[in-house]
């Protein structure tokens, strides 16, 4: 078991990583405020892992809610169903919410915790690689709006993150790859050695090798914890964590949030950002090909959905939280391991990239 900290003064919290942690009541206890605990999960994760968590919480007043599974349910209706359940069970302000699942459950439960009675504590128990390396850490919570991804949300830090790597054994290859996309992101934006390590070791990850998975979870969380500690509310550096996301969110929105996994959309988005960086004269072609090759080896998509046009991209990309004074801002790469947020790009370079990918 290894522990990292997200240093945020009196809101600091640990990220605990290891196998078999869901059964360990002693890990959860210090972070539970009051006697009421509400575990929210989804219909896929519940039969796999809910028992492990509830067994370790027997001594509490416990309520469980099982949500439908899918990004398309990361919406107001699901949020409302959580509020209904909390109120029907007379849950007080000292209730602790526990999010057991992937990034969708984590984001929506975190947002419910941020809003319920103006904020109750919550704990993240991430069960996908994507959630363990990214979404469970950092306190971004949200639901999607039909006009845009994660458009309605709040910053609300968890009390702790407990990443049981044993849960990753039930992920399928597609979900594993989606998590690897966010891992590759850390290499691209701030760690060229980590990117090179991934090039060397991607097959171990794809074989679900325990040591390789634990290494990338810890490295990714170390990066994320540093960025969040430096810039919790995304006034600057944190925006770099959105490499590929502006293009990717457009793909997710254009496909109705139900065909592409978030990590898959981010993968193509990162290649689009790398291509644009090359056209800006920053990245060389060899670097772009290294990005493409690693994504392909990870089993991630490198082409956009068939029917998406440049104007589909633009109309979705203009609904992005990084848009400033009407201008789309993009995370681009100066080199592998060095990213920058830019609004100062020629429009025809963006148009060229979109034309190339939607051809
Ligand atoms: P997800 O939550 O939809 O999980 C993917 C699939 O895996 C789902 O079908 C889920 O039920 C299933 N699953 C979860 N754990 C499992 C397990 N252990 N075994 C078998 N199946 C399991 O998707 P995700 O990729 O985890 O997260 C994507 C979401 O995270 C997106 O909504 C994205 O916007 C969000 N996100 C948020 C942040 C943030 O900082 N808050 C960062 C990155 C991504
Ligand atoms: N995944 C982007 C962020 O947490 O800022």
Coordinates of C-alpha atoms and ligand atoms in Angstrom, one line a residue:
X1 CA 0.0 0.0 0.0
X2 CA 1.3 3.5 -0.9
X3 CA 0.0 6.9 0.1
X4 CA 0.4 10.3 -1.5
X5 CA -1.1 13.6 -0.3
X6 CA -2.9 16.3 -2.1
X7 CA -1.6 19.4 -0.2
X8 CA -4.5 21.9 0.1
X9 CA -4.0 23.2 3.6
X10 CA -6.8 22.2 5.9
X11 CA -8.5 20.5 3.0
X12 CA -5.5 18.2 2.3
X13 CA -6.3 14.5 1.8
X14 CA -4.6 11.2 1.1
X15 CA -4.6 9.1 -2.0
X16 CA -4.2 5.5 -0.9
X17 CA -3.2 3.0 -3.5
X18 CA -3.0 -0.8 -3.2
X19 CA -4.8 -4.1 -3.7
X20 CA -7.6 -5.3 -1.5
X21 CA -8.3 -1.9 0.1
X22 CA -12.1 -1.9 -0.3
X23 CA -12.4 -4.5 2.5
X24 CA -10.3 -2.4 4.9
X25 CA -12.6 -0.6 7.2
X26 CA -9.8 1.0 9.1
X27 CA -8.8 3.0 6.0
X28 CA -12.3 4.5 5.6
X29 CA -13.2 5.2 9.3
X30 CA -11.0 8.3 9.9
X31 CA -12.7 10.0 6.9
X32 CA -16.3 9.3 7.9
X33 CA -18.0 12.2 9.6
X34 CA -21.1 11.3 11.7
X35 CA -23.0 8.0 11.7
X36 CA -24.8 8.1 8.4
X37 CA -23.0 6.8 5.3
X38 CA -24.5 6.7 1.8
X39 CA -22.7 4.6 -0.8
X40 CA -23.6 5.4 -4.4
X41 CA -22.5 3.1 -7.2
X42 CA -23.9 1.8 -10.5
X43 CA -25.5 -1.3 -11.7
X44 CA -22.3 -2.7 -13.1
X45 CA -20.0 -2.1 -10.1
X46 CA -22.6 -3.0 -7.4
X47 CA -22.6 -6.7 -8.0
X48 CA -18.8 -6.7 -8.2
X49 CA -17.8 -4.6 -5.2
X50 CA -20.6 -3.1 -3.2
X51 CA -20.6 -6.0 -0.7
X52 CA -17.0 -5.4 0.1
X53 CA -17.6 -1.8 1.0
X54 CA -20.9 -2.4 2.9
X55 CA -19.4 -5.2 4.9
X56 CA -16.7 -2.9 6.2
X57 CA -19.3 -0.3 7.2
X58 CA -21.7 -2.5 9.1
X59 CA -21.6 -0.5 12.3
X60 CA -23.0 2.6 10.5
X61 CA -26.4 3.7 9.5
X62 CA -26.0 2.8 5.9
X63 CA -27.9 3.6 2.7
X64 CA -27.0 2.4 -0.8
X65 CA -28.1 3.7 -4.1
X66 CA -27.4 2.0 -7.5
X67 CA -27.5 4.2 -10.5
X68 CA -27.9 3.2 -14.1
X69 CA -24.5 2.8 -15.9
X70 CA -23.3 5.1 -18.6
X71 CA -22.0 8.6 -19.4
X72 CA -25.5 9.4 -20.7
X73 CA -26.7 9.2 -17.1
X74 CA -24.2 11.8 -15.9
X75 CA -27.1 14.3 -15.9
X76 CA -29.6 16.3 -13.9
X77 CA -32.0 13.4 -13.6
X78 CA -29.4 11.2 -11.9
X79 CA -28.4 14.1 -9.7
X80 CA -32.0 14.7 -8.7
X81 CA -32.4 11.0 -7.9
X82 CA -29.5 11.2 -5.5
X83 CA -31.0 14.3 -3.8
X84 CA -34.4 12.4 -3.6
X85 CA -32.7 9.5 -1.9
X86 CA -30.8 11.7 0.5
X87 CA -34.0 13.6 1.5
X88 CA -36.2 10.5 1.7
X89 CA -33.7 9.0 4.1
X90 CA -33.6 12.2 6.2
X91 CA -29.8 12.4 5.6
X92 CA -28.3 15.2 7.6
X93 CA -25.5 17.6 7.0
X94 CA -23.1 15.2 8.7
X95 CA -23.8 12.4 6.2
X96 CA -20.7 11.1 4.3
X97 CA -21.3 10.2 0.7
X98 CA -19.1 7.5 -0.8
X99 CA -18.7 7.3 -4.6
X100 CA -17.9 3.7 -5.6
X101 CA -17.2 3.4 -9.4
X102 CA -15.6 5.0 -12.3
X103 CA -15.4 8.7 -13.3
X104 CA -19.1 9.0 -14.0
X105 CA -20.2 7.9 -10.5
X106 CA -17.3 9.9 -9.0
X107 CA -18.2 13.1 -10.8
X108 CA -22.0 13.0 -10.2
X109 CA -21.8 11.9 -6.6
X110 CA -19.1 14.5 -5.9
X111 CA -21.4 17.1 -7.3
X112 CA -24.3 15.9 -5.2
X113 CA -22.0 16.1 -2.2
X114 CA -21.0 19.6 -3.1
X115 CA -24.7 20.7 -3.3
X116 CA -26.6 18.7 -0.7
X117 CA -27.4 21.0 2.2
X118 CA -24.6 23.3 0.8
X119 CA -22.0 20.6 1.0
X120 CA -21.4 17.3 2.8
X121 CA -18.1 15.3 2.9
X122 CA -17.5 12.6 0.4
X123 CA -15.0 9.8 -0.3
X124 CA -13.8 8.6 -3.7
X125 CA -13.5 4.8 -4.2
X126 CA -12.5 4.7 -7.8
X127 CA -12.8 1.4 -9.7
X128 CA -11.6 2.2 -13.2
X129 CA -8.0 3.0 -14.2
X130 CA -9.2 6.4 -15.5
X131 CA -10.8 7.3 -12.2
X132 CA -7.7 6.0 -10.2
X133 CA -5.2 8.1 -12.3
X134 CA -7.3 11.2 -12.8
X135 CA -11.0 11.8 -12.0
X136 CA -11.1 10.8 -8.4
X137 CA -8.3 13.2 -7.5
X138 CA -8.6 17.0 -7.5
X139 CA -12.2 17.8 -6.6
X140 CA -13.7 18.5 -10.0
X141 CA -17.3 17.4 -9.9
X142 CA -20.0 17.9 -12.6
X143 CA -22.8 16.6 -14.7
X144 CA -23.1 17.0 -18.5
X145 CA -25.5 19.4 -20.2
X146 CA -26.8 18.5 -23.7
X147 CA -24.9 21.6 -24.9
X148 CA -21.6 20.6 -23.3
X149 CA -19.6 18.2 -21.3
X150 CA -19.2 18.9 -17.5
X151 CA -20.8 22.3 -18.0
X152 CA -22.6 22.3 -14.6
X153 CA -20.5 21.5 -11.6
X154 CA -18.4 22.5 -8.6
X155 CA -15.0 22.2 -7.1
X156 CA -15.5 20.0 -4.0
X157 CA -12.5 18.0 -2.7
X158 CA -13.0 14.5 -1.4
X159 CA -12.0 13.6 2.2
X160 CA -9.8 10.8 0.8
X161 CA -9.3 8.7 -2.3
X162 CA -8.8 5.0 -1.9
X163 CA -7.8 3.3 -5.1
X164 CA -8.1 -0.5 -4.8
X165 CA -6.0 -1.8 -7.7
X166 CA -7.7 -5.2 -7.3
X167 CA -10.8 -3.7 -8.9
X168 CA -9.0 -3.2 -12.2
X169 CA -9.0 -7.0 -12.8
X170 CA -12.7 -6.8 -13.9
X171 CA -12.2 -4.0 -16.4
X172 CA -12.4 -4.9 -20.1
X173 CA -9.6 -4.0 -22.5
X174 CA -11.5 -1.0 -23.9
X175 CA -11.9 0.6 -20.4
X176 CA -8.3 -0.2 -19.5
X177 CA -7.2 1.6 -22.7
X178 CA -9.4 4.6 -21.9
X179 CA -7.6 5.0 -18.6
X180 CA -4.2 4.6 -20.3
X181 CA -5.1 7.6 -22.5
X182 CA -5.1 9.8 -19.4
X183 CA -1.8 8.2 -18.2
X184 CA -0.2 9.1 -21.6
X185 CA -1.5 12.6 -21.1
X186 CA 0.7 13.1 -18.0
X187 CA 3.8 12.1 -20.0
X188 CA 2.9 14.4 -22.8
X189 CA 2.2 17.5 -20.6
X190 CA 4.9 17.2 -18.0
X191 CA 7.1 14.1 -18.0
X192 CA 9.1 13.0 -21.1
X193 CA 10.8 10.2 -19.1
X194 CA 7.4 8.8 -18.1
X195 CA 6.2 9.0 -21.7
X196 CA 9.3 7.0 -22.8
X197 CA 8.6 4.5 -19.9
X198 CA 5.2 4.0 -21.4
X199 CA 6.6 3.4 -24.8
X200 CA 8.8 0.7 -23.3
X201 CA 6.2 -0.9 -21.0
X202 CA 2.8 -0.4 -22.6
X203 CA 2.4 -4.2 -23.2
X204 CA 2.8 -4.8 -19.4
X205 CA -0.1 -2.4 -18.8
X206 CA -2.2 -4.1 -21.4
X207 CA -1.5 -7.5 -19.7
X208 CA -2.9 -5.9 -16.4
X209 CA 0.6 -6.4 -14.8
X210 CA 0.1 -5.4 -11.1
X211 CA 3.4 -3.7 -10.7
X212 CA 3.1 -1.7 -13.9
X213 CA -0.4 -0.6 -13.1
X214 CA 0.5 0.4 -9.5
X215 CA 3.5 2.4 -10.9
X216 CA 1.4 4.3 -13.4
X217 CA -1.3 5.0 -10.9
X218 CA 1.2 6.4 -8.4
X219 CA 3.1 8.4 -11.1
X220 CA -0.2 9.8 -12.5
X221 CA -1.5 10.7 -9.0
X222 CA 1.8 12.3 -8.1
X223 CA 1.5 14.6 -11.1
X224 CA -2.1 15.3 -10.6
X225 CA -1.6 16.0 -6.9
X226 CA 1.1 18.5 -7.7
X227 CA -0.9 20.3 -10.3
X228 CA -4.0 20.5 -8.1
X229 CA -1.9 21.8 -5.1
X230 CA -0.4 24.5 -7.3
X231 CA -3.7 25.5 -9.0
X232 CA -6.8 24.0 -7.4
X233 CA -9.3 26.2 -9.3
X234 CA -7.6 26.1 -12.7
X235 CA -6.4 29.7 -12.9
X236 CA -3.4 28.5 -14.9
X237 CA -1.4 25.3 -14.8
X238 CA -4.4 23.0 -14.2
X239 CA -5.8 23.8 -17.6
X240 CA -2.9 21.8 -19.0
X241 CA -4.5 18.6 -17.7
X242 CA -7.1 19.2 -20.5
X243 CA -4.7 18.3 -23.3
X244 CA -6.9 16.8 -26.0
X245 CA -10.0 17.5 -24.0
X246 CA -11.5 20.4 -26.1
X247 CA -11.4 18.2 -29.2
X248 CA -12.4 15.1 -27.2
X249 CA -15.3 16.8 -25.5
X250 CA -16.6 17.8 -28.9
X251 CA -16.6 14.2 -30.0
X252 CA -18.4 13.1 -26.8
X253 CA -21.1 15.7 -27.1
X254 CA -21.5 15.1 -30.9
X255 CA -22.0 11.4 -30.3
X256 CA -24.6 11.9 -27.6
X257 CA -22.3 10.8 -24.7
X258 CA -23.0 7.2 -25.4
X259 CA -20.7 5.8 -28.0
X260 CA -17.2 7.0 -27.2
X261 CA -15.5 6.5 -23.8
X262 CA -14.1 9.7 -22.4
X263 CA -10.5 8.4 -22.6
X264 CA -11.0 7.3 -26.3
X265 CA -12.2 10.8 -27.2
X266 CA -9.2 12.3 -25.3
X267 CA -6.8 10.0 -27.2
X268 CA -7.9 11.3 -30.6
X269 CA -8.0 14.8 -29.1
X270 CA -4.4 14.5 -28.0
X271 CA -3.3 13.5 -31.5
X272 CA -5.2 16.4 -32.9
X273 CA -3.4 18.7 -30.4
X274 CA 0.0 17.2 -31.3
X275 CA -0.8 17.6 -35.0
X276 CA -1.7 21.2 -34.5
X277 CA 1.4 21.8 -32.4
X278 CA 3.5 20.4 -35.3
X279 CA 1.7 22.8 -37.7
X280 CA 2.6 25.6 -35.3
X281 CA 6.2 24.7 -35.8
X282 CA 6.7 23.5 -32.2
X283 CA 6.6 19.7 -32.3
X284 CA 8.5 17.8 -35.0
X285 CA 6.8 15.1 -37.1
X286 CA 8.8 12.3 -35.3
X287 CA 7.1 13.4 -32.0
X288 CA 3.7 13.4 -33.6
X289 CA 4.3 9.9 -34.9
X290 CA 5.5 8.8 -31.4
X291 CA 2.1 10.0 -30.0
X292 CA 0.1 8.2 -32.7
X293 CA 2.1 5.0 -32.4
X294 CA 1.7 4.8 -28.6
X295 CA -2.0 5.5 -28.8
X296 CA -2.4 2.8 -31.5
X297 CA -0.4 0.3 -29.4
X298 CA -2.6 1.0 -26.4
X299 CA -5.6 0.1 -28.6
X300 CA -6.9 3.7 -28.6
X301 CA -8.6 5.4 -31.6
X302 CA -6.7 7.9 -33.7
X303 CA -9.4 8.9 -36.1
X304 CA -12.6 10.9 -35.4
X305 CA -16.2 9.6 -35.8
X306 CA -17.2 9.1 -39.4
X307 CA -19.9 11.7 -39.6
X308 CA -18.2 14.6 -37.8
X309 CA -17.5 17.7 -39.8
X310 CA -15.2 20.6 -39.0
X311 CA -18.2 22.7 -38.2
X312 CA -19.5 20.1 -35.8
X313 CA -16.2 20.4 -34.0
X314 CA -16.2 24.2 -33.9
X315 CA -19.8 24.4 -32.7
X316 CA -19.1 22.0 -29.8
X317 CA -15.6 23.5 -29.1
X318 CA -17.0 26.9 -28.6
X319 CA -19.0 25.5 -25.6
X320 CA -15.8 24.8 -23.5
X321 CA -14.9 26.1 -20.1
X322 CA -11.6 27.3 -21.4
X323 CA -13.2 29.7 -24.0
X324 CA -12.2 33.2 -23.1
X325 CA -13.8 36.3 -24.7
X326 CA -15.2 34.0 -27.3
X327 CA -11.9 32.6 -28.3
X328 CA -11.2 28.8 -28.1
X329 CA -8.1 28.2 -26.0
X330 CA -6.3 24.9 -26.7
X331 CA -3.6 23.0 -24.8
X332 CA -0.8 22.5 -27.3
X333 CA 2.7 20.9 -27.0
X334 CA 6.0 22.7 -27.2
X335 CA 7.6 19.3 -27.1
X336 CA 6.8 15.9 -25.5
X337 CA 6.7 16.7 -21.8
X338 CA 6.0 20.5 -22.2
X339 CA 2.5 21.8 -22.8
X340 CA 1.1 25.3 -23.0
X341 CA -2.4 26.8 -23.1
X342 CA -2.8 29.0 -26.2
X343 CA -5.3 31.3 -27.7
X344 CA -2.7 32.8 -29.9
X345 CA -2.8 30.4 -32.9
X346 CA -3.8 31.2 -36.5
X347 CA -7.4 30.2 -37.2
X348 CA -6.4 28.6 -40.4
X349 CA -4.1 26.2 -38.6
X350 CA -7.0 25.0 -36.5
X351 CA -9.1 24.8 -39.7
X352 CA -6.4 22.7 -41.4
X353 CA -6.2 20.2 -38.5
X354 CA -10.0 19.8 -38.4
X355 CA -10.1 19.4 -42.2
X356 CA -7.3 16.8 -42.0
X357 CA -9.0 14.8 -39.3
X358 CA -12.6 15.0 -40.8
X359 CA -11.6 14.4 -44.4
Ligands
LIG1 P1 -17.2 5.2 -16.3 O1 -17.4 5.7 -15.0 O2 -18.3 5.3 -17.3 O3 -16.7 3.7 -16.2 C1 -16.4 3.0 -17.4 C2 -17.2 1.7 -17.4 O4 -16.6 0.8 -16.5 C3 -18.6 1.8 -16.9 O5 -19.5 0.9 -17.6 C4 -18.5 1.3 -15.5 O6 -19.7 0.8 -14.9 C5 -17.5 0.2 -15.6 N1 -16.8 -0.1 -14.4 C6 -16.3 0.7 -13.4 N2 -15.5 0.0 -12.6 C7 -15.4 -1.2 -13.1 C8 -14.7 -2.4 -12.7 N3 -13.9 -2.3 -11.6 N4 -14.9 -3.5 -13.4 C9 -15.7 -3.5 -14.4 N5 -16.4 -2.5 -14.9 C10 -16.2 -1.3 -14.2 O7 -16.0 5.9 -17.1 P2 -14.5 6.3 -16.6 O8 -13.7 6.1 -17.8 O9 -14.2 5.7 -15.3 O10 -14.7 7.9 -16.3 C11 -15.1 8.8 -17.4 C12 -15.7 10.0 -16.7 O11 -14.8 10.7 -15.9 C13 -16.2 11.0 -17.7 O12 -17.5 11.5 -17.4 C14 -15.2 12.2 -17.6 O13 -15.7 13.4 -17.9 C15 -14.8 12.1 -16.1 N6 -13.6 12.7 -15.8 C16 -13.5 13.5 -14.7 C17 -12.3 14.1 -14.3 C18 -12.3 15.0 -13.1 O14 -11.3 15.6 -12.8 N7 -13.4 15.1 -12.3 C19 -11.2 13.8 -15.0 C20 -11.2 12.9 -16.1 C21 -12.4 12.3 -16.4
LIG2 N1 -9.0 16.2 -15.5 C1 -8.7 17.6 -15.5 C2 -8.6 18.2 -14.2 O1 -8.8 17.5 -13.2 O2 -8.3 19.3 -14.0

